[in-house]
Amino acid sequence: MFRKSLVAVVAATTLALTACGGGSGSDSGGGGASDDTITMGFAQVGAESGWRTANTKSIQESAEEAGVDLKFSDAQQKQENQIKAIRSYIQQQVDVIAFSPVVESGWDTVLKEAKDAEIPVILTDRSVDSTDTSLYRTFLGSDFVEEGKKAGDWLVEDSASAEGPVNIVELQGTTGAAPAIDRKEGFEAAIAADPDLTIVESQTGDFTRSGGKQVMEAFLKNTPDIDVVYAHNDDMGLGAIEAIEAAGKVPGQDIKIITVDAVKDGMTALAEGKINYIVECNPLLGDQLMDLAAKVVAGEEVPARVVTEETTFTPEQAKEVLASREY
Ligand code: AHR
């Protein structure tokens, strides 16, 4: 193991982590399989969406391929579970900790504990709002503001010939999560170009299909003329489709739908014309994460920010790529 001399005794409590035995390791015991094996503690958000499932699979498979001893925990979308998991990894003296923060705020204390224990931290997928950037080594993931902008730009163009107001309802991701904050910001900035475009309702569906359906049902009851749904992920958009169909309306026609992610279920609905536009968010971060981990453990320099490359899809483009879509 590439361990350092300093051992931080951090959490007194024994943790009952929701372990998934990912990749080449399990959650019990400390240390790697041999002296040169990298041990990574990974604290995942949960299993809230198709995107998350693909992301977990990518990390577990890449760890196995790279020979990384992966200790994996599922926080079930609760920050306190992620903090417990990180403290457990510190106690186990892993070589590197990676995590996708459920929410942006409230990480400084535990990140400081990792730093004091000389364990490098890599942020994947989502960022934190800590002003002290020495608390983590790099952040690998999408530009969520840009994703929101792409969604808004498409709507501005699509609505150019429409006359009168366009009423938008927004299904936000988990409150306080970076993708929810940033996708809202980017979308609002883009639609400001057309004063006819207005967000008339905006609520969280927590990035889940059931959440999207429930919130959309309420929107349909409260708001008579909904023209567009902007959902911060495919799963909430798919939940909204169920609610729209149950209300006797045609998704994609009576109400246009824009989502983010481009997972297979979303792309299928796009190809069927039930969704009108999807902005891609790439969950396949495993290989890049393992590369970055090897570098930081070896003491090499890594870029402070690694942005994932992404595209967008119309229904026609979805039909072309659907069969070969990996996730
Ligand atoms: O952080 C990435 C987001 O989290 C994905 O867009 C969403 O599906 C997931 O839950």
mmCIF file of C-alpha atoms and ligand atoms in Angstrom:
data_model
loop_
_atom_site.group_PDB
_atom_site.id
_atom_site.type_symbol
_atom_site.label_atom_id
_atom_site.label_comp_id
_atom_site.label_asym_id
_atom_site.label_seq_id
_atom_site.Cartn_x
_atom_site.Cartn_y
_atom_site.Cartn_z
ATOM 1 C CA MET A 1 0.000 0.000 0.000
ATOM 2 C CA PHE A 2 1.039 3.556 -0.684
ATOM 3 C CA ARG A 3 0.182 4.555 2.887
ATOM 4 C CA LYS A 4 1.497 7.489 4.716
ATOM 5 C CA SER A 5 2.894 7.508 8.219
ATOM 6 C CA LEU A 6 0.171 9.529 9.897
ATOM 7 C CA VAL A 7 -2.844 7.598 11.074
ATOM 8 C CA ALA A 8 -5.872 9.665 11.933
ATOM 9 C CA VAL A 9 -8.215 8.173 14.457
ATOM 10 C CA VAL A 10 -11.389 9.859 13.492
ATOM 11 C CA ALA A 11 -14.700 8.189 14.083
ATOM 12 C CA ALA A 12 -15.380 6.274 17.234
ATOM 13 C CA THR A 13 -18.494 4.667 15.939
ATOM 14 C CA THR A 14 -18.519 1.422 14.046
ATOM 15 C CA LEU A 15 -20.166 2.084 10.767
ATOM 16 C CA ALA A 16 -22.822 0.017 9.165
ATOM 17 C CA LEU A 17 -22.243 1.106 5.609
ATOM 18 C CA THR A 18 -24.486 -0.023 2.820
ATOM 19 C CA ALA A 19 -21.781 -1.941 1.079
ATOM 20 C CA CYS A 20 -22.145 -3.229 -2.434
ATOM 21 C CA GLY A 21 -18.887 -5.162 -2.632
ATOM 22 C CA GLY A 22 -17.908 -3.288 -5.750
ATOM 23 C CA GLY A 23 -15.280 -4.203 -8.267
ATOM 24 C CA SER A 24 -12.287 -5.890 -6.796
ATOM 25 C CA GLY A 25 -12.960 -5.224 -3.137
ATOM 26 C CA SER A 26 -15.492 -5.257 -0.342
ATOM 27 C CA ASP A 27 -16.192 -2.865 2.495
ATOM 28 C CA SER A 28 -14.788 -4.838 5.359
ATOM 29 C CA GLY A 29 -11.254 -4.610 6.689
ATOM 30 C CA GLY A 30 -8.584 -2.086 5.843
ATOM 31 C CA GLY A 31 -5.677 -1.947 3.476
ATOM 32 C CA GLY A 32 -5.099 -3.349 0.023
ATOM 33 C CA ALA A 33 -4.532 -6.852 -1.288
ATOM 34 C CA SER A 34 -0.781 -6.352 -1.642
ATOM 35 C CA ASP A 35 1.767 -3.629 -1.015
ATOM 36 C CA ASP A 36 1.435 -2.002 -4.438
ATOM 37 C CA THR A 37 -2.363 -2.286 -4.700
ATOM 38 C CA ILE A 38 -4.203 1.010 -4.461
ATOM 39 C CA THR A 39 -7.114 0.957 -2.029
ATOM 40 C CA MET A 40 -9.903 3.385 -2.883
ATOM 41 C CA GLY A 41 -12.845 4.258 -0.664
ATOM 42 C CA PHE A 42 -15.750 5.397 -2.828
ATOM 43 C CA ALA A 43 -18.815 7.033 -1.255
ATOM 44 C CA GLN A 44 -21.622 6.949 -3.814
ATOM 45 C CA VAL A 45 -24.739 9.153 -3.670
ATOM 46 C CA GLY A 46 -27.261 6.309 -3.942
ATOM 47 C CA ALA A 47 -29.176 4.477 -6.634
ATOM 48 C CA GLU A 48 -31.699 7.203 -7.436
ATOM 49 C CA SER A 49 -31.554 7.103 -11.233
ATOM 50 C CA GLY A 50 -30.524 5.160 -14.332
ATOM 51 C CA TRP A 51 -27.576 7.534 -14.584
ATOM 52 C CA ARG A 52 -26.406 6.598 -11.086
ATOM 53 C CA THR A 53 -26.677 2.860 -11.809
ATOM 54 C CA ALA A 54 -24.511 3.311 -14.928
ATOM 55 C CA ASN A 55 -22.032 5.427 -12.964
ATOM 56 C CA THR A 56 -21.687 2.812 -10.212
ATOM 57 C CA LYS A 57 -21.190 0.024 -12.772
ATOM 58 C CA SER A 58 -18.520 2.067 -14.560
ATOM 59 C CA ILE A 59 -16.591 2.710 -11.334
ATOM 60 C CA GLN A 60 -16.779 -0.916 -10.182
ATOM 61 C CA GLU A 61 -15.736 -2.326 -13.569
ATOM 62 C CA SER A 62 -12.891 0.164 -14.028
ATOM 63 C CA ALA A 63 -11.588 -0.550 -10.524
ATOM 64 C CA GLU A 64 -11.530 -4.252 -11.280
ATOM 65 C CA GLU A 65 -9.714 -3.698 -14.583
ATOM 66 C CA ALA A 66 -7.166 -1.382 -12.981
ATOM 67 C CA GLY A 67 -6.567 -3.773 -10.066
ATOM 68 C CA VAL A 68 -7.809 -1.197 -7.557
ATOM 69 C CA ASP A 69 -9.118 -2.553 -4.243
ATOM 70 C CA LEU A 70 -12.483 -0.709 -4.155
ATOM 71 C CA LYS A 71 -14.404 -0.162 -0.952
ATOM 72 C CA PHE A 72 -17.831 0.996 -2.050
ATOM 73 C CA SER A 73 -20.686 2.472 -0.029
ATOM 74 C CA ASP A 74 -24.157 3.688 -1.043
ATOM 75 C CA ALA A 75 -25.323 6.718 0.966
ATOM 76 C CA GLN A 76 -28.967 6.372 -0.047
ATOM 77 C CA GLN A 77 -28.990 10.090 -0.888
ATOM 78 C CA LYS A 78 -28.167 11.105 2.687
ATOM 79 C CA GLN A 79 -25.219 13.373 3.429
ATOM 80 C CA GLU A 80 -24.772 11.953 6.943
ATOM 81 C CA ASN A 81 -24.263 8.463 5.449
ATOM 82 C CA GLN A 82 -21.613 9.802 3.075
ATOM 83 C CA ILE A 83 -19.794 11.532 5.931
ATOM 84 C CA LYS A 84 -19.853 8.277 7.947
ATOM 85 C CA ALA A 85 -18.499 6.375 4.956
ATOM 86 C CA ILE A 86 -15.666 8.868 4.434
ATOM 87 C CA ARG A 87 -14.754 8.690 8.145
ATOM 88 C CA SER A 88 -14.708 4.910 7.911
ATOM 89 C CA TYR A 89 -12.345 5.093 4.922
ATOM 90 C CA ILE A 90 -10.066 7.423 6.879
ATOM 91 C CA GLN A 91 -10.061 4.974 9.768
ATOM 92 C CA GLN A 92 -9.219 2.138 7.376
ATOM 93 C CA GLN A 93 -6.298 4.211 6.015
ATOM 94 C CA VAL A 94 -7.264 3.791 2.364
ATOM 95 C CA ASP A 95 -4.869 5.275 -0.208
ATOM 96 C CA VAL A 96 -7.430 7.572 -1.821
ATOM 97 C CA ILE A 97 -11.025 8.613 -1.206
ATOM 98 C CA ALA A 98 -13.407 9.468 -4.052
ATOM 99 C CA PHE A 99 -16.975 10.609 -3.704
ATOM 100 C CA SER A 100 -19.877 12.258 -5.462
ATOM 101 C CA PRO A 101 -21.318 14.695 -2.898
ATOM 102 C CA VAL A 102 -25.081 14.414 -2.377
ATOM 103 C CA VAL A 103 -25.244 18.168 -1.748
ATOM 104 C CA GLU A 104 -22.747 20.976 -2.270
ATOM 105 C CA SER A 105 -22.393 22.337 1.288
ATOM 106 C CA GLY A 106 -21.180 21.022 4.612
ATOM 107 C CA TRP A 107 -18.044 19.073 3.702
ATOM 108 C CA ASP A 108 -15.208 21.125 5.164
ATOM 109 C CA THR A 109 -14.884 19.269 8.485
ATOM 110 C CA VAL A 110 -14.685 15.760 7.058
ATOM 111 C CA LEU A 111 -12.466 16.862 4.160
ATOM 112 C CA LYS A 112 -10.118 18.457 6.685
ATOM 113 C CA GLU A 113 -10.016 15.134 8.568
ATOM 114 C CA ALA A 114 -8.971 13.368 5.345
ATOM 115 C CA LYS A 115 -6.339 16.016 4.689
ATOM 116 C CA ASP A 116 -4.954 15.693 8.237
ATOM 117 C CA ALA A 117 -4.716 11.934 7.664
ATOM 118 C CA GLU A 118 -2.837 12.655 4.400
ATOM 119 C CA ILE A 119 -5.430 10.818 2.319
ATOM 120 C CA PRO A 120 -6.044 12.531 -1.039
ATOM 121 C CA VAL A 121 -9.666 13.140 -2.034
ATOM 122 C CA ILE A 122 -11.059 13.150 -5.571
ATOM 123 C CA LEU A 123 -14.490 14.633 -6.269
ATOM 124 C CA THR A 124 -16.361 12.818 -9.014
ATOM 125 C CA ASP A 125 -19.547 13.874 -10.791
ATOM 126 C CA ARG A 126 -20.593 16.582 -8.287
ATOM 127 C CA SER A 127 -18.637 19.374 -6.633
ATOM 128 C CA VAL A 128 -18.595 20.943 -3.173
ATOM 129 C CA ASP A 129 -18.765 24.646 -2.329
ATOM 130 C CA SER A 130 -15.725 24.619 -0.006
ATOM 131 C CA THR A 131 -13.630 27.731 -0.544
ATOM 132 C CA ASP A 132 -10.502 25.825 0.534
ATOM 133 C CA THR A 133 -9.673 23.941 -2.647
ATOM 134 C CA SER A 134 -6.678 22.274 -0.968
ATOM 135 C CA LEU A 135 -9.223 19.940 0.681
ATOM 136 C CA TYR A 136 -9.462 17.899 -2.530
ATOM 137 C CA ARG A 137 -7.040 17.153 -5.342
ATOM 138 C CA THR A 138 -9.261 17.316 -8.397
ATOM 139 C CA PHE A 139 -12.869 17.362 -9.570
ATOM 140 C CA LEU A 140 -13.853 15.036 -12.417
ATOM 141 C CA GLY A 141 -17.320 15.568 -13.891
ATOM 142 C CA SER A 142 -19.711 17.467 -16.137
ATOM 143 C CA ASP A 143 -20.267 21.189 -16.500
ATOM 144 C CA PHE A 144 -23.836 21.291 -15.157
ATOM 145 C CA VAL A 145 -24.337 24.999 -15.879
ATOM 146 C CA GLU A 146 -23.482 24.311 -19.509
ATOM 147 C CA GLU A 147 -25.985 21.437 -19.560
ATOM 148 C CA GLY A 148 -28.736 23.771 -18.328
ATOM 149 C CA LYS A 149 -27.746 26.346 -20.963
ATOM 150 C CA LYS A 150 -27.958 23.771 -23.754
ATOM 151 C CA ALA A 151 -31.481 22.844 -22.602
ATOM 152 C CA GLY A 152 -32.525 26.513 -22.505
ATOM 153 C CA ASP A 153 -30.912 27.353 -25.855
ATOM 154 C CA TRP A 154 -32.859 24.560 -27.533
ATOM 155 C CA LEU A 155 -36.115 25.863 -26.077
ATOM 156 C CA VAL A 156 -35.414 29.450 -27.164
ATOM 157 C CA GLU A 157 -34.849 28.224 -30.722
ATOM 158 C CA ASP A 158 -37.792 25.825 -30.693
ATOM 159 C CA SER A 159 -40.154 28.533 -29.389
ATOM 160 C CA ALA A 160 -38.969 31.218 -31.817
ATOM 161 C CA SER A 161 -42.047 30.871 -34.013
ATOM 162 C CA ALA A 162 -44.507 30.431 -31.103
ATOM 163 C CA GLU A 163 -46.866 33.290 -30.393
ATOM 164 C CA GLY A 164 -47.625 34.400 -26.822
ATOM 165 C CA PRO A 165 -46.376 33.088 -23.504
ATOM 166 C CA VAL A 166 -44.697 29.696 -23.105
ATOM 167 C CA ASN A 167 -45.368 28.234 -19.643
ATOM 168 C CA ILE A 168 -42.562 26.045 -18.348
ATOM 169 C CA VAL A 169 -42.653 23.774 -15.307
ATOM 170 C CA GLU A 170 -39.324 22.705 -13.854
ATOM 171 C CA LEU A 171 -38.603 19.414 -12.083
ATOM 172 C CA GLN A 172 -35.515 20.138 -10.038
ATOM 173 C CA GLY A 173 -32.990 17.580 -8.857
ATOM 174 C CA THR A 174 -32.142 17.020 -5.190
ATOM 175 C CA THR A 175 -32.292 20.297 -3.276
ATOM 176 C CA GLY A 176 -28.784 21.611 -2.622
ATOM 177 C CA ALA A 177 -27.109 19.235 -5.104
ATOM 178 C CA ALA A 178 -24.687 20.791 -7.588
ATOM 179 C CA PRO A 179 -26.534 19.519 -10.703
ATOM 180 C CA ALA A 180 -29.850 20.922 -9.407
ATOM 181 C CA ILE A 181 -28.358 24.332 -8.621
ATOM 182 C CA ASP A 182 -26.293 24.573 -11.812
ATOM 183 C CA ARG A 183 -28.818 23.173 -14.298
ATOM 184 C CA LYS A 184 -31.374 25.672 -13.006
ATOM 185 C CA GLU A 185 -28.890 28.526 -13.290
ATOM 186 C CA GLY A 186 -27.806 27.629 -16.830
ATOM 187 C CA PHE A 187 -31.382 27.134 -18.068
ATOM 188 C CA GLU A 188 -32.628 30.412 -16.564
ATOM 189 C CA ALA A 189 -29.709 32.304 -18.109
ATOM 190 C CA ALA A 190 -30.488 30.873 -21.556
ATOM 191 C CA ILE A 191 -34.275 31.457 -21.538
ATOM 192 C CA ALA A 192 -33.764 35.066 -20.423
ATOM 193 C CA ALA A 193 -33.154 35.677 -24.154
ATOM 194 C CA ASP A 194 -36.922 35.332 -24.787
ATOM 195 C CA PRO A 195 -39.329 37.209 -22.479
ATOM 196 C CA ASP A 196 -42.201 34.928 -23.553
ATOM 197 C CA LEU A 197 -40.560 31.970 -21.800
ATOM 198 C CA THR A 198 -41.542 31.774 -18.123
ATOM 199 C CA ILE A 199 -40.986 29.164 -15.433
ATOM 200 C CA VAL A 200 -44.426 29.060 -13.808
ATOM 201 C CA GLU A 201 -43.757 26.207 -11.339
ATOM 202 C CA SER A 202 -40.506 24.728 -10.019
ATOM 203 C CA GLN A 203 -40.138 21.955 -7.438
ATOM 204 C CA THR A 204 -37.788 19.148 -6.559
ATOM 205 C CA GLY A 205 -38.476 15.594 -7.705
ATOM 206 C CA ASP A 206 -35.231 14.432 -6.031
ATOM 207 C CA PHE A 207 -33.854 12.993 -9.311
ATOM 208 C CA THR A 208 -36.223 9.987 -9.044
ATOM 209 C CA ARG A 209 -38.927 8.714 -11.397
ATOM 210 C CA SER A 210 -41.508 8.524 -8.604
ATOM 211 C CA GLY A 211 -40.611 12.056 -7.465
ATOM 212 C CA GLY A 212 -41.002 13.395 -11.009
ATOM 213 C CA LYS A 213 -44.376 11.716 -11.398
ATOM 214 C CA GLN A 214 -45.708 12.968 -8.081
ATOM 215 C CA VAL A 215 -44.626 16.574 -8.618
ATOM 216 C CA MET A 216 -45.916 16.565 -12.203
ATOM 217 C CA GLU A 217 -49.323 15.314 -11.013
ATOM 218 C CA ALA A 218 -49.497 18.313 -8.671
ATOM 219 C CA PHE A 219 -48.369 20.710 -11.427
ATOM 220 C CA LEU A 220 -51.071 19.383 -13.766
ATOM 221 C CA LYS A 221 -53.729 19.936 -11.085
ATOM 222 C CA ASN A 222 -52.567 23.457 -10.144
ATOM 223 C CA THR A 223 -51.516 24.908 -13.482
ATOM 224 C CA PRO A 224 -53.961 24.893 -16.384
ATOM 225 C CA ASP A 225 -51.697 25.683 -19.351
ATOM 226 C CA ILE A 226 -48.390 23.864 -19.206
ATOM 227 C CA ASP A 227 -46.447 24.041 -22.476
ATOM 228 C CA VAL A 228 -43.054 22.646 -21.466
ATOM 229 C CA VAL A 229 -41.492 20.413 -18.796
ATOM 230 C CA TYR A 230 -37.815 20.982 -18.047
ATOM 231 C CA ALA A 231 -36.639 18.005 -15.955
ATOM 232 C CA HIS A 232 -33.137 18.016 -14.466
ATOM 233 C CA ASN A 233 -32.783 14.314 -15.349
ATOM 234 C CA ASP A 234 -34.326 11.612 -17.534
ATOM 235 C CA ASP A 235 -35.872 9.715 -14.642
ATOM 236 C CA MET A 236 -37.978 12.680 -13.492
ATOM 237 C CA GLY A 237 -38.941 13.335 -17.129
ATOM 238 C CA LEU A 238 -40.072 9.706 -17.451
ATOM 239 C CA GLY A 239 -42.141 10.085 -14.275
ATOM 240 C CA ALA A 240 -43.664 13.261 -15.745
ATOM 241 C CA ILE A 241 -44.601 11.351 -18.912
ATOM 242 C CA GLU A 242 -46.605 8.876 -16.795
ATOM 243 C CA ALA A 243 -48.443 11.763 -15.089
ATOM 244 C CA ILE A 244 -49.129 13.552 -18.392
ATOM 245 C CA GLU A 245 -50.503 10.385 -20.010
ATOM 246 C CA ALA A 246 -52.665 9.676 -16.941
ATOM 247 C CA ALA A 247 -54.083 13.198 -17.317
ATOM 248 C CA GLY A 248 -55.137 12.349 -20.916
ATOM 249 C CA LYS A 249 -52.480 14.504 -22.611
ATOM 250 C CA VAL A 250 -49.834 13.521 -25.145
ATOM 251 C CA PRO A 251 -46.231 13.971 -23.923
ATOM 252 C CA GLY A 252 -43.975 15.486 -26.555
ATOM 253 C CA GLN A 253 -46.958 17.066 -28.346
ATOM 254 C CA ASP A 254 -49.440 18.686 -25.901
ATOM 255 C CA ILE A 255 -46.561 19.265 -23.499
ATOM 256 C CA LYS A 256 -42.949 19.354 -24.696
ATOM 257 C CA ILE A 257 -40.318 17.712 -22.525
ATOM 258 C CA ILE A 258 -36.610 18.506 -22.158
ATOM 259 C CA THR A 259 -34.402 16.360 -19.918
ATOM 260 C CA VAL A 260 -30.743 15.813 -19.012
ATOM 261 C CA ASP A 261 -28.727 12.520 -18.946
ATOM 262 C CA ALA A 262 -29.475 10.467 -22.129
ATOM 263 C CA VAL A 263 -29.702 7.071 -20.429
ATOM 264 C CA LYS A 264 -31.315 4.265 -22.442
ATOM 265 C CA ASP A 265 -34.850 4.712 -21.049
ATOM 266 C CA GLY A 266 -34.699 8.445 -21.729
ATOM 267 C CA MET A 267 -33.321 7.902 -25.231
ATOM 268 C CA THR A 268 -36.087 5.368 -25.937
ATOM 269 C CA ALA A 269 -38.748 7.929 -24.940
ATOM 270 C CA LEU A 270 -36.941 10.529 -27.089
ATOM 271 C CA ALA A 271 -36.919 8.188 -30.106
ATOM 272 C CA GLU A 272 -40.663 7.598 -29.535
ATOM 273 C CA GLY A 273 -41.292 11.364 -29.533
ATOM 274 C CA LYS A 274 -42.421 11.480 -25.881
ATOM 275 C CA ILE A 275 -39.372 13.569 -24.976
ATOM 276 C CA ASN A 276 -38.345 16.362 -27.380
ATOM 277 C CA TYR A 277 -34.711 17.005 -26.481
ATOM 278 C CA ILE A 278 -32.064 15.500 -24.190
ATOM 279 C CA VAL A 279 -28.809 17.044 -23.022
ATOM 280 C CA GLU A 280 -26.244 14.336 -22.379
ATOM 281 C CA CYS A 281 -24.549 13.879 -18.989
ATOM 282 C CA ASN A 282 -21.915 11.161 -19.192
ATOM 283 C CA PRO A 283 -21.874 8.692 -16.239
ATOM 284 C CA LEU A 284 -18.930 6.624 -17.521
ATOM 285 C CA LEU A 285 -16.329 8.189 -15.255
ATOM 286 C CA GLY A 286 -14.659 4.974 -14.033
ATOM 287 C CA ASP A 287 -11.574 4.853 -16.276
ATOM 288 C CA GLN A 288 -10.714 8.532 -15.802
ATOM 289 C CA LEU A 289 -11.203 8.199 -12.055
ATOM 290 C CA MET A 290 -8.825 5.224 -11.802
ATOM 291 C CA ASP A 291 -6.192 7.105 -13.861
ATOM 292 C CA LEU A 292 -6.453 10.176 -11.647
ATOM 293 C CA ALA A 293 -6.319 8.008 -8.510
ATOM 294 C CA ALA A 294 -3.130 6.279 -9.658
ATOM 295 C CA LYS A 295 -1.544 9.682 -10.288
ATOM 296 C CA VAL A 296 -2.502 11.316 -6.999
ATOM 297 C CA VAL A 297 -1.417 8.254 -5.006
ATOM 298 C CA ALA A 298 1.924 8.321 -6.843
ATOM 299 C CA GLY A 299 2.274 11.989 -5.876
ATOM 300 C CA GLU A 300 1.954 13.242 -9.461
ATOM 301 C CA GLU A 301 0.314 16.522 -10.435
ATOM 302 C CA VAL A 302 -3.234 16.318 -11.799
ATOM 303 C CA PRO A 303 -5.421 19.076 -13.273
ATOM 304 C CA ALA A 304 -7.643 20.751 -10.674
ATOM 305 C CA ARG A 305 -10.670 20.229 -12.946
ATOM 306 C CA VAL A 306 -11.424 17.538 -15.540
ATOM 307 C CA VAL A 307 -14.588 18.269 -17.527
ATOM 308 C CA THR A 308 -16.491 15.439 -19.185
ATOM 309 C CA GLU A 309 -17.260 15.739 -22.902
ATOM 310 C CA GLU A 310 -20.944 15.640 -23.748
ATOM 311 C CA THR A 311 -23.426 16.188 -26.557
ATOM 312 C CA THR A 312 -27.183 16.666 -27.106
ATOM 313 C CA PHE A 313 -29.853 14.566 -28.827
ATOM 314 C CA THR A 314 -32.955 15.216 -30.926
ATOM 315 C CA PRO A 315 -35.463 12.379 -31.583
ATOM 316 C CA GLU A 316 -33.834 11.674 -34.967
ATOM 317 C CA GLN A 317 -30.376 11.428 -33.414
ATOM 318 C CA ALA A 318 -31.732 9.186 -30.638
ATOM 319 C CA LYS A 319 -33.107 6.743 -33.224
ATOM 320 C CA GLU A 320 -29.667 6.527 -34.852
ATOM 321 C CA VAL A 321 -27.671 5.789 -31.687
ATOM 322 C CA LEU A 322 -30.174 3.925 -29.511
ATOM 323 C CA ALA A 323 -29.120 0.383 -30.475
ATOM 324 C CA SER A 324 -25.468 1.039 -29.634
ATOM 325 C CA ARG A 325 -26.096 3.062 -26.471
ATOM 326 C CA GLU A 326 -23.950 1.642 -23.646
ATOM 327 C CA TYR A 327 -26.142 2.642 -20.707
HETATM 328 O O1 AHR B 1 -25.040 14.158 -10.580
HETATM 329 C C1 AHR B 1 -25.534 13.653 -11.765
HETATM 330 C C2 AHR B 1 -27.013 13.530 -11.688
HETATM 331 O O2 AHR B 1 -27.367 12.731 -10.597
HETATM 332 C C3 AHR B 1 -27.688 12.891 -12.870
HETATM 333 O O3 AHR B 1 -28.038 13.783 -13.861
HETATM 334 C C4 AHR B 1 -28.915 12.356 -12.219
HETATM 335 O O4 AHR B 1 -29.625 11.455 -13.011
HETATM 336 C C5 AHR B 1 -28.328 11.785 -10.999
HETATM 337 O O5 AHR B 1 -29.188 11.390 -10.051
#
